[in-house]
Each structure stands twice: as structure tokens, then as C-alpha cells.
XYZ file of C-alpha atoms in Angstrom:
386
model
C -131.626 52.597 173.209
C -135.403 52.621 173.645
C -137.618 55.258 172.010
C -138.611 56.838 175.326
C -134.944 57.430 176.188
C -134.351 58.978 172.765
C -137.248 61.362 173.392
C -135.949 62.116 176.886
C -132.545 63.162 175.557
C -134.207 65.635 173.203
C -136.413 66.840 176.058
C -133.330 67.420 178.211
C -131.710 69.510 175.463
C -134.829 71.639 174.976
C -134.825 72.539 178.687
C -131.459 74.290 178.406
C -132.030 77.988 177.736
C -129.336 78.506 175.107
C -130.806 81.561 173.424
C -128.039 83.294 171.451
C -125.455 82.033 173.934
C -125.023 80.052 177.180
C -124.200 76.891 175.242
C -121.725 75.529 177.785
C -124.380 73.703 179.880
C -125.549 71.973 176.682
C -121.960 70.979 175.901
C -121.498 69.632 179.436
C -124.691 67.583 179.125
C -123.553 66.097 175.814
C -120.102 65.345 177.233
C -121.633 63.472 180.173
C -123.997 61.618 177.830
C -121.181 60.525 175.534
C -118.873 59.494 178.361
C -121.671 57.475 179.981
C -121.649 55.389 176.817
C -117.884 55.119 176.438
C -117.299 57.935 173.938
C -114.569 60.473 174.670
C -115.639 64.095 174.291
C -113.909 67.420 174.853
C -115.368 70.786 175.802
C -113.651 73.709 174.063
C -114.562 77.027 175.749
C -114.808 80.134 173.583
C -112.208 82.736 174.509
C -114.810 85.511 174.475
C -116.864 83.970 177.320
C -115.383 80.675 178.538
C -117.739 80.334 181.505
C -120.878 80.336 179.369
C -119.912 79.535 175.789
C -118.205 76.435 174.428
C -117.964 73.972 171.569
C -117.881 70.206 172.018
C -115.948 67.659 169.963
C -116.389 63.879 170.164
C -114.916 61.021 168.144
C -115.775 57.422 167.400
C -113.263 55.325 165.457
C -109.759 56.147 164.219
C -107.908 56.949 161.029
C -109.170 57.897 157.592
C -111.562 58.769 156.174
C -112.930 61.381 158.582
C -116.667 61.997 158.320
C -117.763 65.040 160.330
C -121.211 65.918 161.615
C -121.922 69.437 162.838
C -124.866 70.890 164.707
C -125.333 74.020 166.794
C -126.387 74.210 170.437
C -127.790 77.743 170.506
C -131.358 78.739 169.670
C -133.022 82.026 168.780
C -134.978 84.170 171.212
C -138.672 83.739 171.964
C -141.610 85.554 173.557
C -143.338 83.180 175.979
C -146.607 85.080 175.658
C -146.805 84.158 171.964
C -146.420 80.412 172.526
C -149.237 77.958 173.157
C -146.803 75.825 175.213
C -143.710 76.422 177.351
C -140.898 76.900 174.784
C -138.352 75.416 177.215
C -140.303 72.189 177.674
C -140.712 69.481 175.049
C -144.483 69.204 174.608
C -146.083 66.326 172.714
C -149.335 66.466 170.746
C -149.746 63.266 168.776
C -146.838 63.103 166.354
C -145.953 66.768 166.866
C -143.266 67.890 169.309
C -143.109 71.552 170.333
C -140.287 73.565 171.911
C -137.710 76.201 171.063
C -134.998 74.513 169.037
C -136.942 71.315 168.429
C -136.428 71.858 164.686
C -133.516 74.291 164.677
C -131.745 72.257 165.679
C -131.689 70.275 168.896
C -133.521 67.368 167.265
C -130.699 67.018 164.731
C -128.097 67.354 167.481
C -129.789 64.706 169.633
C -130.365 62.336 166.700
C -126.703 62.415 165.672
C -125.479 61.989 169.253
C -127.754 58.967 169.755
C -126.617 57.500 166.427
C -122.993 57.680 167.579
C -123.933 56.020 170.869
C -125.747 53.220 169.031
C -122.763 52.692 166.730
C -120.412 52.523 169.714
C -122.541 50.249 171.888
C -123.592 47.870 169.114
C -120.042 47.836 167.738
C -121.320 48.489 164.219
C -118.299 48.270 161.897
C -117.241 51.242 159.769
C -114.095 52.675 158.238
C -112.225 55.655 159.667
C -113.394 58.290 162.135
C -116.747 59.860 162.938
C -116.266 63.383 164.312
C -119.109 65.132 166.147
C -118.825 68.947 166.206
C -121.360 70.735 168.429
C -121.012 74.475 167.926
C -121.797 77.639 169.833
C -123.213 80.785 168.312
C -124.467 79.634 164.914
C -127.510 81.892 165.117
C -125.450 85.029 165.779
C -121.953 85.388 164.345
C -120.930 81.708 164.084
C -118.170 82.125 166.667
C -118.137 78.420 167.457
C -117.589 77.108 163.951
C -115.048 79.862 163.306
C -113.058 78.669 166.332
C -113.255 74.998 165.320
C -112.045 75.742 161.801
C -109.190 77.892 163.104
C -108.181 75.117 165.529
C -107.824 72.646 162.652
C -110.810 70.382 163.256
C -111.684 70.489 159.544
C -108.168 69.981 158.193
C -108.493 66.216 157.740
C -112.255 65.977 157.123
C -113.286 64.126 153.957
C -117.039 64.839 154.062
C -119.272 67.105 156.155
C -122.862 66.508 157.271
C -124.777 69.493 158.671
C -127.769 68.546 160.815
C -129.934 71.618 160.157
C -133.623 70.860 159.454
C -134.322 69.729 155.898
C -137.128 67.258 156.534
C -136.787 64.387 154.104
C -134.713 66.451 151.671
C -131.051 67.367 151.567
C -129.296 70.619 150.707
C -125.886 70.977 149.080
C -125.492 74.757 148.781
C -126.301 77.927 150.681
C -125.973 81.625 150.095
C -123.436 83.767 151.880
C -124.452 86.692 154.030
C -123.253 90.181 154.880
C -124.612 92.472 157.575
C -123.394 95.988 156.846
C -123.996 99.165 158.830
C -124.080 102.309 156.677
C -123.462 105.486 158.695
C -123.912 109.083 157.570
C -122.587 112.226 159.269
C -124.182 115.543 158.416
C -124.800 118.812 160.234
C -127.781 119.737 162.373
C -129.817 122.823 161.533
C -133.295 124.228 162.007
C -135.707 122.576 159.607
C -136.764 125.989 158.298
C -133.199 126.679 157.139
C -131.951 123.371 155.710
C -129.334 125.197 153.636
C -127.393 125.767 156.860
C -127.076 122.074 157.620
C -126.463 118.682 156.022
C -129.311 116.164 156.200
C -127.730 112.851 157.197
C -130.877 110.875 156.379
C -130.957 112.315 152.861
C -127.270 111.451 152.470
C -128.006 107.896 153.454
C -130.932 107.669 151.028
C -128.864 109.073 148.171
C -125.882 106.778 148.640
C -128.152 103.757 149.092
C -129.951 104.588 145.842
C -126.613 104.535 144.016
C -125.503 101.318 145.739
C -128.784 99.585 144.939
C -128.631 100.560 141.270
C -125.141 99.105 140.944
C -126.038 95.950 142.888
C -129.123 95.466 140.716
C -127.068 95.667 137.522
C -124.470 93.154 138.704
C -126.828 90.705 140.445
C -129.031 90.318 137.367
C -125.973 89.391 135.324
C -123.984 87.163 137.689
C -126.364 84.476 138.911
C -125.915 80.920 140.190
C -127.780 78.054 138.551
C -128.825 76.650 141.932
C -128.917 79.616 144.315
C -130.239 82.275 141.951
C -129.016 85.829 142.438
C -127.922 88.086 145.271
C -130.668 89.667 147.351
C -130.325 92.698 149.610
C -132.514 94.714 151.935
C -132.344 97.663 154.276
C -133.756 96.029 157.412
C -133.165 98.749 160.036
C -132.844 102.523 159.744
C -132.301 105.129 162.463
C -131.861 108.877 162.337
C -133.155 112.178 163.581
C -134.586 113.198 166.929
C -137.618 115.389 166.186
C -139.415 116.890 163.174
C -137.957 120.420 163.379
C -134.263 119.504 163.495
C -132.260 118.521 160.441
C -130.656 115.171 161.381
C -126.893 115.247 161.912
C -126.488 111.471 161.916
C -128.249 108.496 160.397
C -127.632 104.781 160.245
C -128.983 101.915 158.171
C -128.405 98.188 158.496
C -128.117 96.350 155.199
C -128.467 92.574 154.826
C -127.051 90.954 151.675
C -127.341 87.289 150.644
C -124.644 86.362 148.135
C -123.911 83.688 145.528
C -120.436 82.533 144.406
C -120.632 84.439 141.104
C -121.323 87.744 142.911
C -119.652 87.079 146.225
C -119.028 89.078 149.386
C -115.817 90.648 148.145
C -117.449 91.864 144.940
C -120.435 93.299 146.826
C -118.185 95.194 149.228
C -116.114 96.559 146.335
C -119.247 98.057 144.770
C -120.392 99.528 148.082
C -116.956 100.987 148.821
C -116.703 102.599 145.386
C -120.186 104.100 145.682
C -119.331 105.538 149.108
C -116.009 106.929 147.862
C -117.710 108.597 144.879
C -120.398 110.048 147.133
C -117.962 111.426 149.708
C -115.846 113.029 146.986
C -118.807 115.093 145.797
C -120.730 115.885 148.997
C -120.044 117.849 152.163
C -121.250 115.116 154.465
C -119.588 111.771 155.072
C -120.812 108.195 154.670
C -118.974 105.113 155.953
C -119.676 101.402 156.288
C -118.874 98.604 158.751
C -119.289 94.861 158.230
C -120.806 93.414 161.401
C -121.266 89.821 160.197
C -120.033 87.852 157.209
C -120.310 84.304 155.920
C -119.364 83.126 152.459
C -121.574 81.260 149.974
C -121.045 77.501 149.835
C -121.711 75.248 146.865
C -121.044 71.589 147.562
C -120.999 68.796 145.023
C -124.560 68.018 143.907
C -123.409 64.657 142.569
C -121.275 63.631 145.550
C -121.360 60.105 146.967
C -122.501 61.679 150.245
C -125.697 63.074 148.725
C -126.336 59.896 146.762
C -126.026 57.863 149.968
C -128.382 60.231 151.826
C -130.962 59.994 149.064
C -130.829 56.198 148.990
C -131.124 55.856 152.779
C -133.956 58.370 153.063
C -135.878 56.863 150.141
C -135.712 53.442 151.777
C -136.965 54.949 155.039
C -139.889 56.995 153.709
C -140.623 55.445 150.319
C -140.196 58.488 148.107
C -137.484 60.238 146.115
C -135.445 62.736 148.109
C -134.629 66.117 146.572
C -131.234 67.794 146.740
C -131.857 71.532 146.946
C -130.006 74.816 147.395
C -130.938 76.927 150.427
C -131.084 80.717 150.794
C -130.071 80.656 154.471
C -126.589 80.074 155.838
C -125.174 77.338 158.079
C -121.969 76.668 160.000
C -120.640 75.155 156.762
C -119.827 78.697 155.621
C -117.224 78.941 158.391
C -116.113 75.321 158.540
C -115.523 75.205 154.768
C -114.054 78.687 154.400
C -111.022 77.123 152.666
C -113.166 74.832 150.466
C -116.271 76.802 149.449
C -116.857 75.088 146.103
C -117.162 71.380 145.353
C -116.545 69.900 148.821
C -118.609 66.810 149.784
C -121.014 68.665 152.074
C -124.722 68.180 152.622
C -127.347 69.484 155.024
C -129.589 66.695 156.273
C -131.574 66.809 159.473
C -134.958 66.341 161.148
C -137.372 69.203 161.560
C -139.622 71.616 159.790
C -137.597 74.542 158.451
C -140.803 76.544 157.966
C -141.379 76.671 161.739
C -137.743 77.366 162.664
C -137.415 80.714 164.483
C -141.225 80.873 164.690
C -143.601 80.744 167.631
C -144.712 77.173 168.418
C -141.718 75.642 166.631
C -142.420 71.981 165.920
C -140.915 68.710 164.697
C -142.432 65.337 163.894
C -141.623 62.674 166.505
C -141.649 59.986 163.825
C -139.218 61.994 161.696
C -136.883 62.519 164.658
C -136.791 58.799 165.447
C -136.329 57.890 161.773
C -133.373 60.263 161.503
C -131.591 58.452 164.319
C -131.737 55.257 162.270
C -130.829 57.079 159.048
C -127.846 58.777 160.688
C -126.678 55.441 162.079
C -126.732 53.911 158.606
C -125.265 56.995 156.935
C -122.394 57.383 159.405
C -121.363 53.735 159.074
C -121.692 53.339 155.305
C -120.692 56.634 153.693
C -117.077 56.218 154.815
C -116.630 53.438 152.254
C -117.051 56.103 149.540
C -114.099 58.176 150.784
């Protein structure tokens, strides 16, 4: 495949408006692209919205080992007025390519798809099966990867490659994440007579102070050598209607990033105990709801997969390639829910993570084209290690 066609495929993907959903047109495009080149692919609609949301699965080869690649088709939202270019058009400026999702992560998706096509058309020999998993909803909720894991598409996988943007590095671990809504119920009263009411905002502040103290104590003790310690923030808070009314309700949204040593279950246990203690000694009531959860993943730093990635990338760019741990989550947290520690998993993909989710998101054209070649070599050689 010529370079201009490789760029055109990425350009086509950028033009699909798959902001936080509507991934099915992307899946249909990929299915048609694969089938044009003799690769069977299947669209798997999501039960929640089958007309607009879907995963895609494609295979090249048969038997064991099974090497899986995963990449997501959705992108985050954007404000056109804050972009120097049209975010739904691939715009070139020298080596730089601009567009929403060009780094996170339609360049990785396109590069892997083209690599599979090259392997198929050139009849490059390899052992086993290459499985391509294009997911819906990674940016919000990870519904796509959850569905693929539940349907058994990871049951026979021997190694997993995640195409999120790492540049010329690779990542083998990521933190887990919890989004938790804390809700407080009090009693409204005139602000001049607060003794007649229950201030829901104050309740929320008090219980959060206790939660934070307990989280601080545990997180400083139970750290991970690669990922560090848990971090947590109140990112949204709502309550009250006007200055002269004691607020009857209040709500805060808490985001927690977890490590294996102080994982999601342990964090929730501390929060639940703090809430129970608070409710037992106060007239108001505080509750919590988990609105999103992914677990921390720690792959094998010394796996043959990472060693192969490092060797291929070093040959391509002439420098040593780092294996790092990442604070953000990926679909691996859902796909590897049964194998969170020690599985041969690595994140390796084109793009600039620092511009992901930002205005004027960009990716190097040279890096994108190099990754197609690196994926082709990786997909056809790593299977010999498993």
C-alpha cells in the first residue's frame, strides 16, 4: 500500500464524528476496508444502542498463539472555535497532522488495520492468529471492551497490544480509576436560623475531610514501585440555591486513580466505613454511588512482548525505547479484568499523548507511517515467543 493511501485511510477515520459514541459508522468503514482486502470482519452492536454503537472484530491466521491488538473508535468532545483547523478534517502542516483523534487514537487504529492488510496481501508468514479488536466507548465507560471481554474474545489471547499513543515508548501498567458521586441530604432553613436545619454542604465537607484523611494514611503506605500511589480529587461540587437558604442537598464527584496495592475495593471500603460512621453520629445522611470503575493493570515489564517492541522501535528510530507506567487507564483494564497482574500486555502506538484531548491535537506523519511498519514486524514475529 502506498503512503498516500495510508494517509487517506487515517483521513477517512478522522472525518467520522465519533465523539463519545456513534462508533458504528467507523466500524462499518473498517469492515468494508478489511473485506476489500480479503480479511473477514464482524460488527458487534452494543445492546444499549445497536444502531449507533458497535465493536468490530477481525482475524488473520488461525490457531495458537493468539496475539490481540485493541484500539478504540470513539474520541472526546471538542469546541470548533478553539481549533486552528477543522477537527473533523485531517490537516497537514509539514510533518504534523491535526484532527480530533489523530493521536487518541485513530492513527493507532489505522496503523494496525493497514499492518494486517499488508500481512494478508503480502502473505507474510507468522504463527497463530492476529485478532483486531476495535472498541466503542473507551473514553466514557469502556462499554465496548467490557462487552468483548464478556463475550469471550480474550479467553484464548496470549498477548495484548494496546494502540494508545505512546510515541516511541511503550507502557506496561496503568492505574485504575473510580468515579464516585457523594450525596448529602440535610434540611433547608433560613440562613439566620441554621439551628433549625441541616446544612448538606457542610455535611459533605465534613465527611470528605474524614475520607481524605483515611485515604492519605493508606495511600502513603501502600504504594506501587512503578505507578506510585493513589491520587484522588473532588472535581465537581453542587449544592444550594441562594445565599439565604441553608442547603438541603449537596453533591460532589470524586475521581480516584488506584494502584494494585491500594485498589478499588480497598478505597471503597474506606469510603463506606467513613460514611457509615458519619451517618451514625449525624442527623443528616450521606451516600455514595460508583458511576465508573476500571481496575489497575500491571503487565510484565520483562515480557517477550515488550522486549520485541523495544528491539523493533530501536531499529526504526535509532534510540533506546523506555517501558513506562502510565497514570491514565486504557481498555486493558476491562479486557484483562481476569488477569490484572503479570499478563503480557503493552501499550504501543503512534501519537503525542500530551496533545490527546487537547485543542489542535496532533501526530507526526513520519511516526504514523513508521508505526505501520513496526506493527507489521511486531505482529508477525512476536507470536514465536508465545
